[in-house]
mmCIF file of C-alpha atoms in Angstrom:
data_model
loop_
_atom_site.group_PDB
_atom_site.id
_atom_site.type_symbol
_atom_site.label_atom_id
_atom_site.label_comp_id
_atom_site.label_asym_id
_atom_site.label_seq_id
_atom_site.Cartn_x
_atom_site.Cartn_y
_atom_site.Cartn_z
ATOM 1 C CA MET A 867 11.280 50.841 79.752
ATOM 2 C CA ARG A 868 7.765 52.134 79.255
ATOM 3 C CA ILE A 869 5.650 50.844 76.359
ATOM 4 C CA ARG A 870 3.288 53.325 74.777
ATOM 5 C CA PRO A 871 0.045 52.164 73.174
ATOM 6 C CA ILE A 872 -0.224 52.605 69.425
ATOM 7 C CA ARG A 873 -2.525 55.452 68.507
ATOM 8 C CA ARG A 874 -4.665 54.705 65.488
ATOM 9 C CA GLU A 875 -5.669 57.642 63.340
ATOM 10 C CA PRO A 876 -9.269 57.589 62.102
ATOM 11 C CA LYS A 877 -9.735 56.863 58.407
ATOM 12 C CA ILE A 878 -10.329 60.021 56.445
ATOM 13 C CA ASP A 879 -12.583 60.027 53.391
ATOM 14 C CA MET A 880 -10.568 61.690 50.620
ATOM 15 C CA SER A 881 -13.688 62.886 48.816
ATOM 16 C CA ALA A 882 -15.158 66.215 49.868
ATOM 17 C CA THR A 883 -18.868 67.026 50.072
ATOM 18 C CA PHE A 884 -20.336 70.460 49.308
ATOM 19 C CA LYS A 885 -23.861 71.863 49.154
ATOM 20 C CA SER A 886 -23.410 73.775 45.891
ATOM 21 C CA ILE A 887 -20.902 73.400 43.068
ATOM 22 C CA ARG A 888 -20.786 77.215 42.848
ATOM 23 C CA SER A 889 -18.970 77.233 46.187
ATOM 24 C CA VAL A 890 -15.974 75.445 44.610
ATOM 25 C CA GLN A 891 -13.416 77.678 42.870
ATOM 26 C CA PRO A 892 -10.286 75.808 41.707
ATOM 27 C CA LEU A 893 -6.924 77.339 42.600
ATOM 28 C CA LEU A 894 -3.774 77.677 40.501
ATOM 29 C CA ASP A 895 -3.794 75.225 37.568
ATOM 30 C CA ARG A 896 -6.643 73.016 38.833
ATOM 31 C CA VAL A 897 -9.637 72.152 36.642
ATOM 32 C CA LEU A 898 -13.035 71.029 37.977
ATOM 33 C CA VAL A 899 -14.712 68.514 35.660
ATOM 34 C CA GLN A 900 -17.788 66.318 35.595
ATOM 35 C CA ARG A 901 -17.326 62.954 33.902
ATOM 36 C CA PHE A 902 -19.928 61.774 31.393
ATOM 37 C CA LYS A 903 -22.146 59.034 32.762
ATOM 38 C CA ALA A 904 -22.217 55.673 31.030
ATOM 39 C CA GLU A 905 -25.477 54.854 29.261
ATOM 40 C CA THR A 906 -27.447 52.294 31.237
ATOM 41 C CA LYS A 907 -30.214 51.946 28.680
ATOM 42 C CA THR A 908 -30.118 51.365 24.919
ATOM 43 C CA SER A 909 -32.094 53.494 22.451
ATOM 44 C CA SER A 910 -34.656 50.681 22.193
ATOM 45 C CA GLY A 911 -35.184 50.694 25.977
ATOM 46 C CA LEU A 912 -33.109 47.680 27.054
ATOM 47 C CA PHE A 913 -31.200 48.118 30.324
ATOM 48 C CA LEU A 914 -27.483 47.341 30.176
ATOM 49 C CA PRO A 915 -25.788 45.407 32.983
ATOM 50 C CA SER A 916 -23.090 47.246 34.924
ATOM 51 C CA SER A 917 -20.463 44.854 33.501
ATOM 52 C CA ALA A 918 -21.259 46.113 29.976
ATOM 53 C CA THR A 919 -20.596 49.768 30.750
ATOM 54 C CA GLN A 920 -17.088 51.170 30.984
ATOM 55 C CA SER A 921 -16.521 52.926 34.280
ATOM 56 C CA PRO A 922 -15.332 55.640 34.589
ATOM 57 C CA LEU A 923 -15.696 57.182 31.150
ATOM 58 C CA PRO A 924 -12.624 59.098 29.978
ATOM 59 C CA GLU A 925 -14.610 62.116 28.736
ATOM 60 C CA ALA A 926 -15.736 65.025 30.898
ATOM 61 C CA THR A 927 -17.074 68.567 30.753
ATOM 62 C CA VAL A 928 -15.086 71.415 32.325
ATOM 63 C CA ILE A 929 -17.162 73.097 35.052
ATOM 64 C CA ALA A 930 -14.627 75.623 36.462
ATOM 65 C CA VAL A 931 -10.930 76.478 36.054
ATOM 66 C CA GLY A 932 -8.317 78.127 38.225
ATOM 67 C CA PRO A 933 -6.414 81.247 37.121
ATOM 68 C CA GLY A 934 -3.223 79.317 36.282
ATOM 69 C CA SER A 935 0.102 78.767 37.967
ATOM 70 C CA PRO A 936 3.216 80.957 37.956
ATOM 71 C CA ASP A 937 6.214 79.842 35.913
ATOM 72 C CA LYS A 938 9.854 80.201 37.035
ATOM 73 C CA SER A 939 9.880 83.921 36.286
ATOM 74 C CA GLY A 940 6.649 84.510 38.241
ATOM 75 C CA VAL A 941 4.393 85.093 35.234
ATOM 76 C CA VAL A 942 1.028 83.326 35.615
ATOM 77 C CA GLN A 943 0.451 80.806 32.813
ATOM 78 C CA PRO A 944 -3.293 80.330 32.215
ATOM 79 C CA VAL A 945 -4.806 76.854 32.038
ATOM 80 C CA SER A 946 -5.228 75.330 28.580
ATOM 81 C CA VAL A 947 -8.989 74.656 28.822
ATOM 82 C CA SER A 948 -12.003 76.815 29.555
ATOM 83 C CA VAL A 949 -15.449 76.326 31.079
ATOM 84 C CA GLY A 950 -17.701 74.217 28.853
ATOM 85 C CA ASP A 951 -14.886 72.396 27.023
ATOM 86 C CA ARG A 952 -15.087 68.629 26.554
ATOM 87 C CA VAL A 953 -11.857 66.953 27.643
ATOM 88 C CA LEU A 954 -10.273 63.506 27.650
ATOM 89 C CA LEU A 955 -9.095 62.359 31.095
ATOM 90 C CA PRO A 956 -6.728 59.628 32.265
ATOM 91 C CA GLY A 957 -8.234 56.590 33.970
ATOM 92 C CA TRP A 958 -6.423 57.504 37.218
ATOM 93 C CA GLY A 959 -5.944 60.602 39.322
ATOM 94 C CA GLY A 960 -8.147 63.508 40.186
ATOM 95 C CA ASN A 961 -9.706 64.324 43.535
ATOM 96 C CA PRO A 962 -13.415 63.465 43.829
ATOM 97 C CA ILE A 963 -15.905 66.056 45.074
ATOM 98 C CA LYS A 964 -19.506 65.132 45.868
ATOM 99 C CA VAL A 965 -22.292 67.708 45.535
ATOM 100 C CA GLY A 966 -25.600 66.138 46.474
ATOM 101 C CA GLU A 967 -25.828 63.033 44.299
ATOM 102 C CA GLU A 968 -23.487 64.417 41.606
ATOM 103 C CA GLU A 969 -19.775 63.619 41.534
ATOM 104 C CA TYR A 970 -17.102 65.978 40.183
ATOM 105 C CA HIS A 971 -13.295 65.707 40.007
ATOM 106 C CA LEU A 972 -10.425 68.163 40.371
ATOM 107 C CA PHE A 973 -7.485 67.571 38.017
ATOM 108 C CA LYS A 974 -4.282 69.476 37.393
ATOM 109 C CA ASP A 975 -4.242 71.098 33.970
ATOM 110 C CA ALA A 976 -1.195 68.991 32.996
ATOM 111 C CA GLU A 977 -3.075 65.739 33.776
ATOM 112 C CA ILE A 978 -5.779 66.426 31.164
ATOM 113 C CA LEU A 979 -4.915 64.403 28.073
ATOM 114 C CA ALA A 980 -6.740 66.312 25.325
ATOM 115 C CA LYS A 981 -9.412 68.860 24.504
ATOM 116 C CA ILE A 982 -12.164 67.440 22.272
ATOM 117 C CA ASN A 983 -13.142 69.766 19.426
ATOM 118 C CA GLU A 984 -16.386 69.007 17.624
#
């Protein structure tokens, strides 16, 4: 009996890195969002410790949307949000995308909890 060595696969970073956010076009019912950043400084100029800020914030701005996904009859159903909308996100999920120092996330349209109307 011959024993084969165990092959270890290299760890893969699940976040993607791009040079420009314009190069990312979501497909099907995916929505590209940028989460709001937590305030690290008060209006009077005091810096807040990282333990005092909620991370990540549940609100985000929609940067780009896909065309939608086909239903059972083949008709494409458009996504429920549009570019520029403010949305409420779950605390989990989404695929991170890094563009320079900025971080974005791709979510399925069905994972977005609400659209925030002002």
